[in-house]
C-alpha positions as YAML, in Angstrom:
chain: A
units: angstrom
residues:
- id: 1
  name: MET
  ca: [23.02, -9.65, -17.41]
- id: 2
  name: SER
  ca: [21.54, -12.25, -19.60]
- id: 3
  name: THR
  ca: [19.60, -15.14, -18.22]
- id: 4
  name: THR
  ca: [21.34, -18.46, -17.73]
- id: 5
  name: SER
  ca: [20.19, -22.12, -18.26]
- id: 6
  name: THR
  ca: [19.52, -22.51, -14.60]
- id: 7
  name: GLY
  ca: [16.19, -22.68, -12.97]
- id: 8
  name: ALA
  ca: [13.38, -20.12, -13.01]
- id: 9
  name: LEU
  ca: [11.59, -17.98, -10.48]
- id: 10
  name: VAL
  ca: [7.82, -17.62, -10.95]
- id: 11
  name: LEU
  ca: [5.72, -15.14, -9.03]
- id: 12
  name: LEU
  ca: [2.06, -16.28, -8.58]
- id: 13
  name: GLY
  ca: [-0.85, -13.98, -7.97]
- id: 14
  name: ALA
  ca: [-2.89, -15.65, -5.27]
- id: 15
  name: PRO
  ca: [-6.68, -15.16, -4.84]
- id: 16
  name: LEU
  ca: [-7.56, -12.50, -2.24]
- id: 17
  name: GLY
  ca: [-10.24, -14.76, -0.73]
- id: 18
  name: ASN
  ca: [-12.25, -16.57, -3.39]
- id: 19
  name: PRO
  ca: [-10.27, -19.52, -4.80]
- id: 20
  name: GLU
  ca: [-12.28, -19.28, -8.03]
- id: 21
  name: ASP
  ca: [-10.19, -16.18, -8.79]
- id: 22
  name: ALA
  ca: [-7.05, -18.27, -9.31]
- id: 23
  name: SER
  ca: [-6.22, -18.49, -12.98]
- id: 24
  name: PRO
  ca: [-5.63, -21.79, -14.73]
- id: 25
  name: ARG
  ca: [-1.99, -20.76, -15.21]
- id: 26
  name: VAL
  ca: [-1.52, -20.26, -11.46]
- id: 27
  name: ALA
  ca: [-2.84, -23.78, -10.95]
- id: 28
  name: ALA
  ca: [-0.53, -25.18, -13.67]
- id: 29
  name: GLU
  ca: [2.52, -23.47, -12.17]
- id: 30
  name: LEU
  ca: [1.68, -24.86, -8.74]
- id: 31
  name: ALA
  ca: [1.64, -28.34, -10.26]
- id: 32
  name: ARG
  ca: [4.81, -27.79, -12.25]
- id: 33
  name: ALA
  ca: [7.05, -26.19, -9.58]
- id: 34
  name: ASP
  ca: [9.93, -28.06, -8.07]
- id: 35
  name: VAL
  ca: [9.73, -25.77, -4.94]
- id: 36
  name: ILE
  ca: [6.83, -23.61, -3.74]
- id: 37
  name: ALA
  ca: [7.90, -20.82, -1.32]
- id: 38
  name: ALA
  ca: [4.64, -19.81, 0.50]
- id: 39
  name: GLU
  ca: [4.00, -16.99, 2.96]
- id: 40
  name: ASP
  ca: [1.57, -19.37, 4.83]
- id: 41
  name: THR
  ca: [2.10, -23.08, 4.04]
- id: 42
  name: ARG
  ca: [-1.24, -24.00, 5.66]
- id: 43
  name: ARG
  ca: [-3.11, -21.61, 3.43]
- id: 44
  name: LEU
  ca: [-1.21, -22.90, 0.41]
- id: 45
  name: ARG
  ca: [-2.27, -26.46, 1.15]
- id: 46
  name: ARG
  ca: [-5.87, -25.39, 1.45]
- id: 47
  name: LEU
  ca: [-5.59, -23.57, -1.90]
- id: 48
  name: LEU
  ca: [-4.09, -26.69, -3.53]
- id: 49
  name: THR
  ca: [-7.05, -28.70, -2.25]
- id: 50
  name: GLU
  ca: [-9.51, -26.05, -3.42]
- id: 51
  name: LEU
  ca: [-8.02, -26.02, -6.91]
- id: 52
  name: GLY
  ca: [-7.64, -29.76, -7.10]
- id: 53
  name: VAL
  ca: [-3.90, -29.47, -7.65]
- id: 54
  name: ALA
  ca: [-1.61, -32.35, -6.93]
- id: 55
  name: THR
  ca: [2.08, -31.26, -6.57]
- id: 56
  name: ARG
  ca: [5.30, -33.05, -5.82]
- id: 57
  name: ALA
  ca: [6.99, -29.73, -5.01]
- id: 58
  name: ALA
  ca: [8.94, -29.20, -1.86]
- id: 59
  name: ILE
  ca: [6.96, -26.68, 0.05]
- id: 60
  name: THR
  ca: [8.81, -24.20, 2.24]
- id: 61
  name: SER
  ca: [7.81, -21.24, 4.35]
- id: 62
  name: TYR
  ca: [8.82, -17.85, 3.01]
- id: 63
  name: PHE
  ca: [7.50, -14.88, 4.97]
- id: 64
  name: GLU
  ca: [8.63, -11.45, 6.25]
- id: 65
  name: GLY
  ca: [10.53, -12.90, 9.25]
- id: 66
  name: ASN
  ca: [12.74, -15.25, 7.27]
- id: 67
  name: GLU
  ca: [12.72, -13.57, 3.84]
- id: 68
  name: ALA
  ca: [16.36, -12.28, 3.94]
- id: 69
  name: PRO
  ca: [18.14, -15.54, 4.93]
- id: 70
  name: LYS
  ca: [15.72, -17.76, 2.97]
- id: 71
  name: SER
  ca: [16.35, -15.94, -0.28]
- id: 72
  name: GLY
  ca: [19.94, -17.11, -0.24]
- id: 73
  name: THR
  ca: [18.81, -20.76, 0.18]
- id: 74
  name: LEU
  ca: [16.28, -20.40, -2.61]
- id: 75
  name: LEU
  ca: [18.90, -18.79, -4.88]
- id: 76
  name: GLU
  ca: [21.10, -21.82, -4.48]
- id: 77
  name: GLN
  ca: [18.18, -24.07, -5.55]
- id: 78
  name: LEU
  ca: [17.61, -21.83, -8.56]
- id: 79
  name: TYR
  ca: [21.24, -22.30, -9.54]
- id: 80
  name: GLU
  ca: [20.70, -26.03, -9.28]
- id: 81
  name: GLY
  ca: [18.03, -25.83, -11.96]
- id: 82
  name: ARG
  ca: [14.83, -25.92, -9.85]
- id: 83
  name: ARG
  ca: [11.68, -24.00, -10.81]
- id: 84
  name: ILE
  ca: [10.55, -22.07, -7.80]
- id: 85
  name: ALA
  ca: [7.09, -20.62, -7.38]
- id: 86
  name: VAL
  ca: [6.49, -17.84, -4.90]
- id: 87
  name: ILE
  ca: [3.03, -17.29, -3.48]
- id: 88
  name: THR
  ca: [1.66, -15.10, -0.78]
- id: 89
  name: ASP
  ca: [-1.52, -15.19, 1.34]
- id: 90
  name: GLY
  ca: [-3.26, -13.16, -1.31]
- id: 91
  name: GLY
  ca: [-2.28, -10.87, -4.26]
- id: 92
  name: MET
  ca: [1.01, -10.52, -5.95]
- id: 93
  name: PRO
  ca: [4.42, -11.23, -4.21]
- id: 94
  name: SER
  ca: [6.53, -8.14, -3.54]
- id: 95
  name: VAL
  ca: [3.51, -5.79, -3.12]
- id: 96
  name: SER
  ca: [3.76, -5.30, 0.63]
- id: 97
  name: ASP
  ca: [4.48, -8.94, 0.86]
- id: 98
  name: PRO
  ca: [7.57, -11.23, 0.54]
- id: 99
  name: GLY
  ca: [9.18, -11.60, -2.89]
- id: 100
  name: TYR
  ca: [11.22, -8.55, -3.59]
- id: 101
  name: ARG
  ca: [14.50, -9.69, -2.18]
- id: 102
  name: LEU
  ca: [14.41, -13.00, -4.06]
- id: 103
  name: VAL
  ca: [13.40, -11.25, -7.30]
- id: 104
  name: ARG
  ca: [16.33, -8.91, -6.86]
- id: 105
  name: VAL
  ca: [19.01, -11.52, -6.19]
- id: 106
  name: ALA
  ca: [17.59, -13.68, -9.05]
- id: 107
  name: ILE
  ca: [17.86, -10.88, -11.51]
- id: 108
  name: ASP
  ca: [21.29, -9.98, -10.42]
- id: 109
  name: ALA
  ca: [22.30, -13.63, -10.86]
- id: 110
  name: GLY
  ca: [20.90, -13.71, -14.36]
- id: 111
  name: ILE
  ca: [18.19, -16.14, -13.53]
- id: 112
  name: ALA
  ca: [14.83, -16.03, -15.35]
- id: 113
  name: VAL
  ca: [12.01, -14.34, -13.52]
- id: 114
  name: THR
  ca: [8.40, -14.44, -14.72]
- id: 115
  name: ALA
  ca: [4.96, -14.29, -13.29]
- id: 116
  name: ALA
  ca: [1.51, -15.78, -13.51]
- id: 117
  name: PRO
  ca: [-0.37, -12.62, -12.55]
- id: 118
  name: GLY
  ca: [-3.50, -12.60, -10.61]
- id: 119
  name: ALA
  ca: [-5.51, -10.75, -8.03]
- id: 120
  name: SER
  ca: [-4.43, -7.50, -6.48]
- id: 121
  name: ALA
  ca: [-6.02, -5.81, -3.50]
- id: 122
  name: VAL
  ca: [-4.58, -2.44, -4.78]
- id: 123
  name: THR
  ca: [-6.23, -2.38, -8.06]
- id: 124
  name: THR
  ca: [-9.41, -4.21, -6.90]
- id: 125
  name: ALA
  ca: [-10.06, -1.66, -4.18]
- id: 126
  name: LEU
  ca: [-9.16, 1.23, -6.58]
- id: 127
  name: ALA
  ca: [-11.70, -0.01, -9.12]
- id: 128
  name: LEU
  ca: [-14.44, -0.48, -6.50]
- id: 129
  name: SER
  ca: [-13.84, 2.83, -4.74]
- id: 130
  name: GLY
  ca: [-15.61, 4.94, -7.32]
- id: 131
  name: LEU
  ca: [-12.69, 7.36, -7.18]
- id: 132
  name: PRO
  ca: [-10.49, 8.50, -10.13]
- id: 133
  name: CYS
  ca: [-8.35, 5.64, -11.42]
- id: 134
  name: ASP
  ca: [-6.47, 7.23, -14.24]
- id: 135
  name: ARG
  ca: [-3.56, 8.12, -12.00]
- id: 136
  name: PHE
  ca: [-2.87, 6.56, -8.56]
- id: 137
  name: CYS
  ca: [-0.07, 5.66, -6.13]
- id: 138
  name: PHE
  ca: [0.29, 2.81, -3.70]
- id: 139
  name: GLU
  ca: [1.70, 3.91, -0.34]
- id: 140
  name: GLY
  ca: [1.72, 0.51, 1.41]
- id: 141
  name: PHE
  ca: [0.97, 0.56, 5.13]
- id: 142
  name: ALA
  ca: [0.71, 3.82, 6.94]
- id: 143
  name: PRO
  ca: [3.28, 4.39, 9.81]
- id: 144
  name: ARG
  ca: [2.02, 3.04, 13.09]
- id: 145
  name: LYS
  ca: [3.40, 5.83, 15.38]
- id: 146
  name: PRO
  ca: [1.12, 8.90, 15.43]
- id: 147
  name: GLY
  ca: [3.91, 11.37, 14.79]
- id: 148
  name: GLU
  ca: [5.39, 9.53, 11.84]
- id: 149
  name: ARG
  ca: [1.90, 9.13, 10.47]
- id: 150
  name: ARG
  ca: [1.12, 12.80, 10.68]
- id: 151
  name: ARG
  ca: [4.39, 13.69, 8.89]
- id: 152
  name: ALA
  ca: [3.78, 11.10, 6.25]
- id: 153
  name: PHE
  ca: [0.32, 12.41, 5.51]
- id: 154
  name: ALA
  ca: [1.42, 16.05, 5.64]
- id: 155
  name: ALA
  ca: [3.96, 15.28, 2.93]
- id: 156
  name: LEU
  ca: [1.10, 13.93, 0.72]
- id: 157
  name: ALA
  ca: [-1.39, 16.72, 1.38]
- id: 158
  name: GLU
  ca: [-0.95, 18.04, -2.16]
- id: 159
  name: GLU
  ca: [-0.61, 14.68, -3.87]
- id: 160
  name: ARG
  ca: [-3.02, 14.82, -6.91]
- id: 161
  name: ARG
  ca: [-3.16, 11.06, -7.64]
- id: 162
  name: THR
  ca: [-5.57, 8.81, -5.91]
- id: 163
  name: MET
  ca: [-3.78, 7.10, -2.99]
- id: 164
  name: VAL
  ca: [-4.12, 3.50, -1.87]
- id: 165
  name: TYR
  ca: [-3.06, 2.23, 1.54]
- id: 166
  name: PHE
  ca: [-3.21, -1.12, 3.31]
- id: 167
  name: ASP
  ca: [-4.13, -0.98, 6.99]
- id: 168
  name: SER
  ca: [-4.59, -3.04, 10.09]
- id: 169
  name: PRO
  ca: [-8.28, -3.01, 11.29]
- id: 170
  name: ARG
  ca: [-7.04, -2.20, 14.78]
- id: 171
  name: ARG
  ca: [-5.60, 1.04, 13.53]
- id: 172
  name: THR
  ca: [-8.03, 2.00, 10.76]
- id: 173
  name: ALA
  ca: [-10.06, 4.56, 12.83]
- id: 174
  name: GLY
  ca: [-6.89, 6.36, 13.84]
- id: 175
  name: THR
  ca: [-5.54, 6.34, 10.33]
- id: 176
  name: LEU
  ca: [-8.71, 7.79, 8.89]
- id: 177
  name: ARG
  ca: [-8.76, 10.48, 11.55]
- id: 178
  name: ALA
  ca: [-5.23, 11.40, 10.84]
- id: 179
  name: MET
  ca: [-5.91, 11.46, 7.10]
- id: 180
  name: ALA
  ca: [-8.92, 13.78, 7.71]
- id: 181
  name: GLU
  ca: [-6.66, 16.19, 9.58]
- id: 182
  name: ALA
  ca: [-3.99, 16.16, 6.92]
- id: 183
  name: PHE
  ca: [-6.12, 15.90, 3.70]
- id: 184
  name: GLY
  ca: [-9.25, 17.60, 4.87]
- id: 185
  name: ALA
  ca: [-12.37, 16.19, 6.59]
- id: 186
  name: ASP
  ca: [-14.41, 16.45, 3.27]
- id: 187
  name: ARG
  ca: [-11.88, 14.44, 1.08]
- id: 188
  name: PRO
  ca: [-13.65, 11.60, -0.65]
- id: 189
  name: ALA
  ca: [-12.40, 8.14, 0.22]
- id: 190
  name: ALA
  ca: [-13.37, 4.39, 0.41]
- id: 191
  name: LEU
  ca: [-12.74, 1.75, 2.97]
- id: 192
  name: CYS
  ca: [-12.61, -1.70, 1.44]
- id: 193
  name: ARG
  ca: [-12.41, -4.83, 3.54]
- id: 194
  name: GLU
  ca: [-12.41, -8.58, 2.96]
- id: 195
  name: LEU
  ca: [-12.29, -8.12, -0.79]
- id: 196
  name: THR
  ca: [-13.81, -11.07, -2.75]
- id: 197
  name: LYS
  ca: [-14.70, -12.89, 0.47]
- id: 198
  name: THR
  ca: [-18.05, -13.67, 1.96]
- id: 199
  name: HIS
  ca: [-18.17, -10.50, 4.09]
- id: 200
  name: GLU
  ca: [-16.81, -8.11, 1.49]
- id: 201
  name: GLU
  ca: [-17.76, -4.51, 2.27]
- id: 202
  name: ILE
  ca: [-17.10, -1.16, 0.63]
- id: 203
  name: ARG
  ca: [-17.75, 1.92, 2.67]
- id: 204
  name: ARG
  ca: [-17.68, 5.15, 0.72]
- id: 205
  name: GLY
  ca: [-17.88, 8.77, 1.96]
- id: 206
  name: THR
  ca: [-15.64, 11.57, 3.26]
- id: 207
  name: LEU
  ca: [-12.67, 10.92, 5.49]
- id: 208
  name: ALA
  ca: [-14.56, 12.28, 8.46]
- id: 209
  name: GLU
  ca: [-17.57, 10.03, 7.74]
- id: 210
  name: LEU
  ca: [-15.43, 6.98, 7.33]
- id: 211
  name: ALA
  ca: [-13.49, 7.80, 10.58]
- id: 212
  name: ASP
  ca: [-16.69, 8.20, 12.48]
- id: 213
  name: GLY
  ca: [-17.94, 4.94, 11.07]
- id: 214
  name: ALA
  ca: [-14.76, 3.10, 11.85]
- id: 215
  name: GLU
  ca: [-14.96, 4.26, 15.41]
- id: 216
  name: ALA
  ca: [-18.60, 3.29, 15.81]
- id: 217
  name: ASP
  ca: [-18.29, -0.01, 13.87]
- id: 218
  name: PRO
  ca: [-14.62, -1.11, 13.64]
- id: 219
  name: PRO
  ca: [-13.89, -3.00, 10.46]
- id: 220
  name: ARG
  ca: [-12.72, -6.62, 10.64]
- id: 221
  name: GLY
  ca: [-10.37, -8.51, 8.32]
- id: 222
  name: GLU
  ca: [-8.00, -7.10, 5.72]
- id: 223
  name: VAL
  ca: [-8.50, -3.44, 5.06]
- id: 224
  name: THR
  ca: [-7.50, -1.29, 2.03]
- id: 225
  name: LEU
  ca: [-8.10, 2.43, 2.05]
- id: 226
  name: VAL
  ca: [-8.50, 4.50, -1.13]
- id: 227
  name: VAL
  ca: [-8.28, 8.31, -0.88]
- id: 228
  name: GLN
  ca: [-8.94, 10.81, -3.64]
- id: 229
  name: GLY
  ca: [-6.01, 13.08, -4.45]
- id: 230
  name: TRP
  ca: [-5.84, 16.77, -3.80]
- id: 231
  name: PRO
  ca: [-8.01, 18.60, -6.40]
- id: 232
  name: GLY
  ca: [-5.62, 21.54, -6.79]
- id: 233
  name: PRO
  ca: [-5.41, 25.09, -5.53]
- id: 234
  name: ASP
  ca: [-8.43, 27.41, -5.09]
- id: 235
  name: ALA
  ca: [-7.50, 31.00, -5.07]
- id: 236
  name: ALA
  ca: [-10.58, 31.81, -3.03]
- id: 237
  name: GLU
  ca: [-9.31, 29.65, -0.22]
- id: 238
  name: ALA
  ca: [-5.84, 31.31, -0.16]
- id: 239
  name: THR
  ca: [-6.67, 33.77, 2.63]
- id: 240
  name: PRO
  ca: [-3.83, 34.99, 4.91]
- id: 241
  name: GLU
  ca: [-5.38, 33.03, 7.75]
- id: 242
  name: ALA
  ca: [-5.52, 29.78, 5.68]
- id: 243
  name: LEU
  ca: [-1.95, 30.25, 4.47]
- id: 244
  name: ALA
  ca: [-0.59, 30.88, 7.94]
- id: 245
  name: GLY
  ca: [-2.54, 28.01, 9.40]
- id: 246
  name: ALA
  ca: [-1.32, 25.61, 6.72]
- id: 247
  name: VAL
  ca: [2.30, 26.55, 7.51]
- id: 248
  name: ALA
  ca: [1.63, 26.13, 11.26]
- id: 249
  name: ASP
  ca: [0.21, 22.61, 10.66]
- id: 250
  name: LEU
  ca: [3.28, 21.55, 8.76]
- id: 251
  name: GLU
  ca: [5.65, 22.99, 11.33]
- id: 252
  name: ALA
  ca: [3.73, 21.14, 14.04]
- id: 253
  name: ALA
  ca: [4.22, 17.90, 12.06]
- id: 254
  name: GLY
  ca: [7.99, 18.54, 12.12]
- id: 255
  name: GLU
  ca: [8.61, 20.34, 8.82]
- id: 256
  name: ASP
  ca: [11.19, 23.21, 8.64]
- id: 257
  name: ARG
  ca: [9.37, 26.60, 8.30]
- id: 258
  name: LYS
  ca: [11.05, 27.55, 5.03]
- id: 259
  name: ALA
  ca: [10.15, 24.18, 3.50]
- id: 260
  name: ALA
  ca: [6.57, 24.48, 4.91]
- id: 261
  name: MET
  ca: [6.13, 27.94, 3.34]
- id: 262
  name: LYS
  ca: [7.31, 26.53, -0.03]
- id: 263
  name: ARG
  ca: [4.93, 23.59, 0.18]
- id: 264
  name: VAL
  ca: [2.02, 25.81, 1.11]
- id: 265
  name: ALA
  ca: [2.65, 28.23, -1.68]
- id: 266
  name: ALA
  ca: [2.67, 25.30, -4.20]
- id: 267
  name: ARG
  ca: [-0.64, 23.88, -2.64]
- id: 268
  name: PHE
  ca: [-2.51, 27.11, -2.89]
- id: 269
  name: GLY
  ca: [-0.94, 28.25, -6.11]
- id: 270
  name: VAL
  ca: [0.32, 31.60, -4.73]
- id: 271
  name: PRO
  ca: [3.83, 33.22, -4.58]
- id: 272
  name: ARG
  ca: [6.03, 32.28, -1.65]
- id: 273
  name: ARG
  ca: [6.19, 35.95, -0.67]
- id: 274
  name: THR
  ca: [2.44, 35.90, -0.18]
- id: 275
  name: VAL
  ca: [2.78, 33.01, 2.28]
- id: 276
  name: TYR
  ca: [5.73, 34.69, 4.05]
- id: 277
  name: ASP
  ca: [3.72, 37.91, 4.45]
- id: 278
  name: ALA
  ca: [0.73, 35.87, 5.83]
- id: 279
  name: VAL
  ca: [2.98, 34.12, 8.38]
- id: 280
  name: VAL
  ca: [4.60, 37.37, 9.53]
- id: 281
  name: LYS
  ca: [1.18, 38.97, 9.84]
- id: 282
  name: SER
  ca: [-0.11, 36.12, 11.87]
- id: 283
  name: ARG
  ca: [2.75, 36.11, 14.21]
- id: 284
  name: SER
  ca: [2.56, 39.85, 14.77]
- id: 285
  name: ARG
  ca: [-0.97, 39.30, 16.17]
- id: 286
  name: GLN
  ca: [0.21, 36.74, 18.72]
...
């Protein structure tokens, strides 16, 4: 659908912590907007002060709890010709933050959608991690429940791209421990917290080392985890015991045995028959 002559929706990349990271265009859009939909209105007002921006815009709260109903209200204002800026606490709207629903309804309505891009915790942590950046995937927040978390990580055990996660500092030690079990204790990773802020910290090491460190010295503030992808199969590691054990681990995580054997065969680069024989041999010994 082509865009209409109605208003426009502008997504603003907010600083992660340091207000000096805000681009001049972000400041200009804040000053120009008719409406500013902010995840945290108090943080927005502080940012306006820090940037020296004076705005006559109507400021409205737009967060996870009211995103669905508020999107309809904002869409009506877009139809009325208003320029609406969407800004989160930090980073780009829609990336594990409010914004996606409004973008979707605006696009479907033929309303212009643009962005004044800025900081992103995903790419900032990725660049600082020291891990491969040529191919990566963003997995959002890991599941809170242990069982769901184990299944999610088991499904990514053979993901070759570097993985980026957001995490709550209260759950970080458990998340890292579960990652170590699914991906291997020696898998390289990085724990990035409070990016661009006064107490910014990057911890680098293996998943086991980071898990131990998070248990001994729990991180504070906003946490982003970066985990190197699976390096690929090693024929020397494809022993019958390893194959059978990998299948057992996937079954314990809730995966069907046939699907588990297929996944293990792909992970180790061996025929599925080899995995089947290893499983049968293992069970005959029990």
